[in-house]
PDB file of C-alpha atoms in Angstrom:
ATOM      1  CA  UNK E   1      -4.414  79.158   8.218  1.00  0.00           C
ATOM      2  CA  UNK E   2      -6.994  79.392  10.669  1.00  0.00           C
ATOM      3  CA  UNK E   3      -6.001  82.252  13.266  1.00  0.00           C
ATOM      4  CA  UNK E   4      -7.996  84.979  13.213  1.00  0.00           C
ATOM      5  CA  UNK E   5      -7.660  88.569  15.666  1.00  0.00           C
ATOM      6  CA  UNK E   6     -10.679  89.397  14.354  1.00  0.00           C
ATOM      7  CA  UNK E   7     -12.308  86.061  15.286  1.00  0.00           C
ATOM      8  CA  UNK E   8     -10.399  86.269  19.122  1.00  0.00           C
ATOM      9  CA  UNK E   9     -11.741  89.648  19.275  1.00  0.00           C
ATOM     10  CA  UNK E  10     -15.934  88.841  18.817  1.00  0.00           C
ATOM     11  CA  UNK E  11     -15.504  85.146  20.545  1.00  0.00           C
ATOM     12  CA  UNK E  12     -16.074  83.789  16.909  1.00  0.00           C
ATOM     13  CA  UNK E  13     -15.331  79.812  16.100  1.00  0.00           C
ATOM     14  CA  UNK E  14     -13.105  79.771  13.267  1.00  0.00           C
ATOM     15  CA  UNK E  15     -12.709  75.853  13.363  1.00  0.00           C
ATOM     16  CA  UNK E  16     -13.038  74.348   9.344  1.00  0.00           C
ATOM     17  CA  UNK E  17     -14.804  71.401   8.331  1.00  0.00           C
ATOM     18  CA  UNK E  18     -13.036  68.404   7.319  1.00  0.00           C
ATOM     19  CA  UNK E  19     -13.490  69.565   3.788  1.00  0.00           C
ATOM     20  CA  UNK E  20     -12.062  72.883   4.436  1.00  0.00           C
ATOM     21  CA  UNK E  21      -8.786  71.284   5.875  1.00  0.00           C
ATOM     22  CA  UNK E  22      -8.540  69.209   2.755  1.00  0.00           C
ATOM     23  CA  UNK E  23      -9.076  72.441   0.313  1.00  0.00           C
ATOM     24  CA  UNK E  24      -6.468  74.076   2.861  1.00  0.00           C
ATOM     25  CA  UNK E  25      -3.658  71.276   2.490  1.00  0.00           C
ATOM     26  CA  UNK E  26      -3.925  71.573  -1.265  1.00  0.00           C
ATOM     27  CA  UNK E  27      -3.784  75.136  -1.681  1.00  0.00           C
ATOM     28  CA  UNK E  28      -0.428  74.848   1.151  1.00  0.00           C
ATOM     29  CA  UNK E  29       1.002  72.068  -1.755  1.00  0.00           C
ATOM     30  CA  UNK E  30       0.149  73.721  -4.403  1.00  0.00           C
ATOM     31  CA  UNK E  31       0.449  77.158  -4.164  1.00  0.00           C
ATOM     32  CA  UNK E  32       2.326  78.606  -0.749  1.00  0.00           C
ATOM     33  CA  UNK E  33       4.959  76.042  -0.257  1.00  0.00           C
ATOM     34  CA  UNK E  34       6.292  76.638  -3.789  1.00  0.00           C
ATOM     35  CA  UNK E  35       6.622  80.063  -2.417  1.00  0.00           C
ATOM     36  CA  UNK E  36       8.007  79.718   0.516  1.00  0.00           C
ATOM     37  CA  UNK E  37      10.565  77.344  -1.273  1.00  0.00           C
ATOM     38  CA  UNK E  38      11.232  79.722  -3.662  1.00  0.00           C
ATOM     39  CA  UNK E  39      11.133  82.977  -1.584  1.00  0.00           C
ATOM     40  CA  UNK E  40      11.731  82.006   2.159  1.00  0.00           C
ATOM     41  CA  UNK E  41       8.892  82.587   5.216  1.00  0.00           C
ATOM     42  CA  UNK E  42       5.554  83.306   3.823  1.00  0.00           C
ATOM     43  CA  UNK E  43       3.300  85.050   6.083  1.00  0.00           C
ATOM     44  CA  UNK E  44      -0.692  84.145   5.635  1.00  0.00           C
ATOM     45  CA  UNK E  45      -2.620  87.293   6.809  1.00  0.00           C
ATOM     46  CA  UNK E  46      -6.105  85.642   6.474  1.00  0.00           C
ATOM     47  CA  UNK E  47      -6.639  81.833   5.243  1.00  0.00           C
ATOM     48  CA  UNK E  48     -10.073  79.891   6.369  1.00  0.00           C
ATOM     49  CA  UNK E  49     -12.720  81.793   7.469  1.00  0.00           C
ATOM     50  CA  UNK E  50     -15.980  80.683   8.521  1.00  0.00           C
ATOM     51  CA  UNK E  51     -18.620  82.449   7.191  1.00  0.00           C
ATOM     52  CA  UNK E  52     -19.678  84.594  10.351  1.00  0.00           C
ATOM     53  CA  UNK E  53     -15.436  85.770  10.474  1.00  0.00           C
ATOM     54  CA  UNK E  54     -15.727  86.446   6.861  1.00  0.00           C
ATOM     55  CA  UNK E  55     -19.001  88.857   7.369  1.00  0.00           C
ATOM     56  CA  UNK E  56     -16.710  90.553  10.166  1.00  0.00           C
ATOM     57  CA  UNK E  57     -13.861  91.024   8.157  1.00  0.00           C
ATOM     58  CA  UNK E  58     -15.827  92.301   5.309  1.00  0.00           C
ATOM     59  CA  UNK E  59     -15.143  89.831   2.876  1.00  0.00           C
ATOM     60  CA  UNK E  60     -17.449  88.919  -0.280  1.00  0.00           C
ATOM     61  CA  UNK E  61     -20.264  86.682   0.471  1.00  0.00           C
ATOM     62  CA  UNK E  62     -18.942  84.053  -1.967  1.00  0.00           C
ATOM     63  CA  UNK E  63     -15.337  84.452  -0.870  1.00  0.00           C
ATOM     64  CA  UNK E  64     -13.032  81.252  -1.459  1.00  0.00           C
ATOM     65  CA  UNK E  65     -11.659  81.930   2.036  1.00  0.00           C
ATOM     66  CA  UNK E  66     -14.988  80.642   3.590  1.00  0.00           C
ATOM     67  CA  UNK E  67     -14.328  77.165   1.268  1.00  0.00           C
ATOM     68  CA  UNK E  68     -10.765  76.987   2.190  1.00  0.00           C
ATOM     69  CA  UNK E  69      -9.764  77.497  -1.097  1.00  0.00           C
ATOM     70  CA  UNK E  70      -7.958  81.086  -0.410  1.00  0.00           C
ATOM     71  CA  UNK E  71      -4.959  82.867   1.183  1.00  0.00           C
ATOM     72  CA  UNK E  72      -3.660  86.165   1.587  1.00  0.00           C
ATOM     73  CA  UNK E  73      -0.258  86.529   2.082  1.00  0.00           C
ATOM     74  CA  UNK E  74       1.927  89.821   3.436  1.00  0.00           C
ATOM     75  CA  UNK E  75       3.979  91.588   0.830  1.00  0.00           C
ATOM     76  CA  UNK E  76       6.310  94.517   1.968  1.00  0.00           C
ATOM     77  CA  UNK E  77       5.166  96.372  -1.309  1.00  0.00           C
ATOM     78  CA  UNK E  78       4.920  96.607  -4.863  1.00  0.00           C
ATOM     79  CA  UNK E  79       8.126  95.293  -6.086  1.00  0.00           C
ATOM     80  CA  UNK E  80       7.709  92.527  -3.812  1.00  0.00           C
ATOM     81  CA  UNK E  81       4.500  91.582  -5.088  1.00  0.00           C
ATOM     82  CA  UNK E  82       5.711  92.103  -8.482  1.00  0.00           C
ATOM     83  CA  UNK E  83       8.646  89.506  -7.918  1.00  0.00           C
ATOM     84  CA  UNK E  84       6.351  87.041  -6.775  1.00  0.00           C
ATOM     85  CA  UNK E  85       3.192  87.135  -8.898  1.00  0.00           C
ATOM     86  CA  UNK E  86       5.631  86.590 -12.030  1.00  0.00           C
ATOM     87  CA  UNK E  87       6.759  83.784  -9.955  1.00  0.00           C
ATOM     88  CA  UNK E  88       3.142  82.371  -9.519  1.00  0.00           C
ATOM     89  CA  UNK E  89       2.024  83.310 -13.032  1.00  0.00           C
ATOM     90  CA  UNK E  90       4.885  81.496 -14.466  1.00  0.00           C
ATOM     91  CA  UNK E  91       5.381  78.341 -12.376  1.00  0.00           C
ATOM     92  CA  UNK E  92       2.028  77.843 -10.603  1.00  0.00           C
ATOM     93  CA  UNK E  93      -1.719  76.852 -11.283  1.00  0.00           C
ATOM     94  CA  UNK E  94      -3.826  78.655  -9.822  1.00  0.00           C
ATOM     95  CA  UNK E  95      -7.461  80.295  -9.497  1.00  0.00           C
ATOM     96  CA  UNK E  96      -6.794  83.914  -8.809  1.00  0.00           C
ATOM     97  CA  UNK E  97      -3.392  85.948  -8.126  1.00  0.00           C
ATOM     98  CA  UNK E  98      -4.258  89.503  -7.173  1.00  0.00           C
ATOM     99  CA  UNK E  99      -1.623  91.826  -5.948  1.00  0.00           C
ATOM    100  CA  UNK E 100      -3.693  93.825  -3.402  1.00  0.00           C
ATOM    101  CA  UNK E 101      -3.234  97.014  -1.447  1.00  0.00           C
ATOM    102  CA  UNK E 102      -4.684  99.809   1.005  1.00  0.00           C
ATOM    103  CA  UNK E 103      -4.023 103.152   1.363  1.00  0.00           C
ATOM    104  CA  UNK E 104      -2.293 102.227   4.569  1.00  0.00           C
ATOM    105  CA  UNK E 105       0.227 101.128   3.146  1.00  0.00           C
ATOM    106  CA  UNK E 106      -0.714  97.255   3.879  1.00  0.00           C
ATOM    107  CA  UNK E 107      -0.032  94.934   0.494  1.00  0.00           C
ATOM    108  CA  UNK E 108      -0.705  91.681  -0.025  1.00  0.00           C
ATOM    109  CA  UNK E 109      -1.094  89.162  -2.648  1.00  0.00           C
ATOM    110  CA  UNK E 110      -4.667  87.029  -2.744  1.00  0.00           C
ATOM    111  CA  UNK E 111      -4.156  83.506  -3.705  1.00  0.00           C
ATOM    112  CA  UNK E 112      -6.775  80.592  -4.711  1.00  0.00           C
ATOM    113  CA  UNK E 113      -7.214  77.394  -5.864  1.00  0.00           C
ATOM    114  CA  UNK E 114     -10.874  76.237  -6.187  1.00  0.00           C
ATOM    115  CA  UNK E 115     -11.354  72.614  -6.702  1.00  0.00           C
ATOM    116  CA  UNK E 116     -10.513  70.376  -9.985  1.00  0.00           C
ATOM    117  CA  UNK E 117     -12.198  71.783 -13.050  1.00  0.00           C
ATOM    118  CA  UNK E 118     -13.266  75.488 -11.843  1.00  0.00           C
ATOM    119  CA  UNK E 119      -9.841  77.352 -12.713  1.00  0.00           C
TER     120      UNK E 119
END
């Protein structure tokens, strides 16, 4: 939830405050175990990141990932993703599902779960 290429690569600290960890054990409970129970190995493509990581990445300035309160996880595609957002849409509370995608061909699905009362 907290490695980072992008953070090896420009020598950045990607270590989360205790609050952070606690906003990343919830959205694990709450959102990507489920999944993985449900679907098998999930693989989280970006989790945490601190808010110098998230400028590298190119991320939104008020992205949950910098709160802990996000994850991105790999999809091989659009059926995939299709499978599994009626799965979270269904079965799961959350703050944002977004089936994502890049002309690459890279897909993934961007989960959150900001704290009690801002779903």
């Amino acid at each position: 939830m907290t490695a980072s290429g992008t953070a090896i690569k420009h020598n950045i600290d990607n270590t989360p405050l205790q609050e952070h960890v606690e906003n990343l054990k919830r959205l694990c409970r709450q959102l990507l175990e489920p999944l993985r129970i449900r679907f098998g190995v999930i693989r989280v493509t970006s989790g945490y990141r601190c808010p110098r990581l998230n400028e590298a990445v190119g991320g939104v300035k008020n992205s949950q990932h910098i709160d802990g309160e996000a994850a991105d996880i790999h999809i091989t595609g659009a059926e995939e993703g299709k499978k599994k957002m009626a799965f979270i849409k269904k079965n799961l509370d959350y703050g944002q599902a977004l089936l994502e995608h890049r002309r690459n061909g890279a897909w993934w699905i961007h989960l959150s779960l900001p704290r009690r009362g801002q779903q």
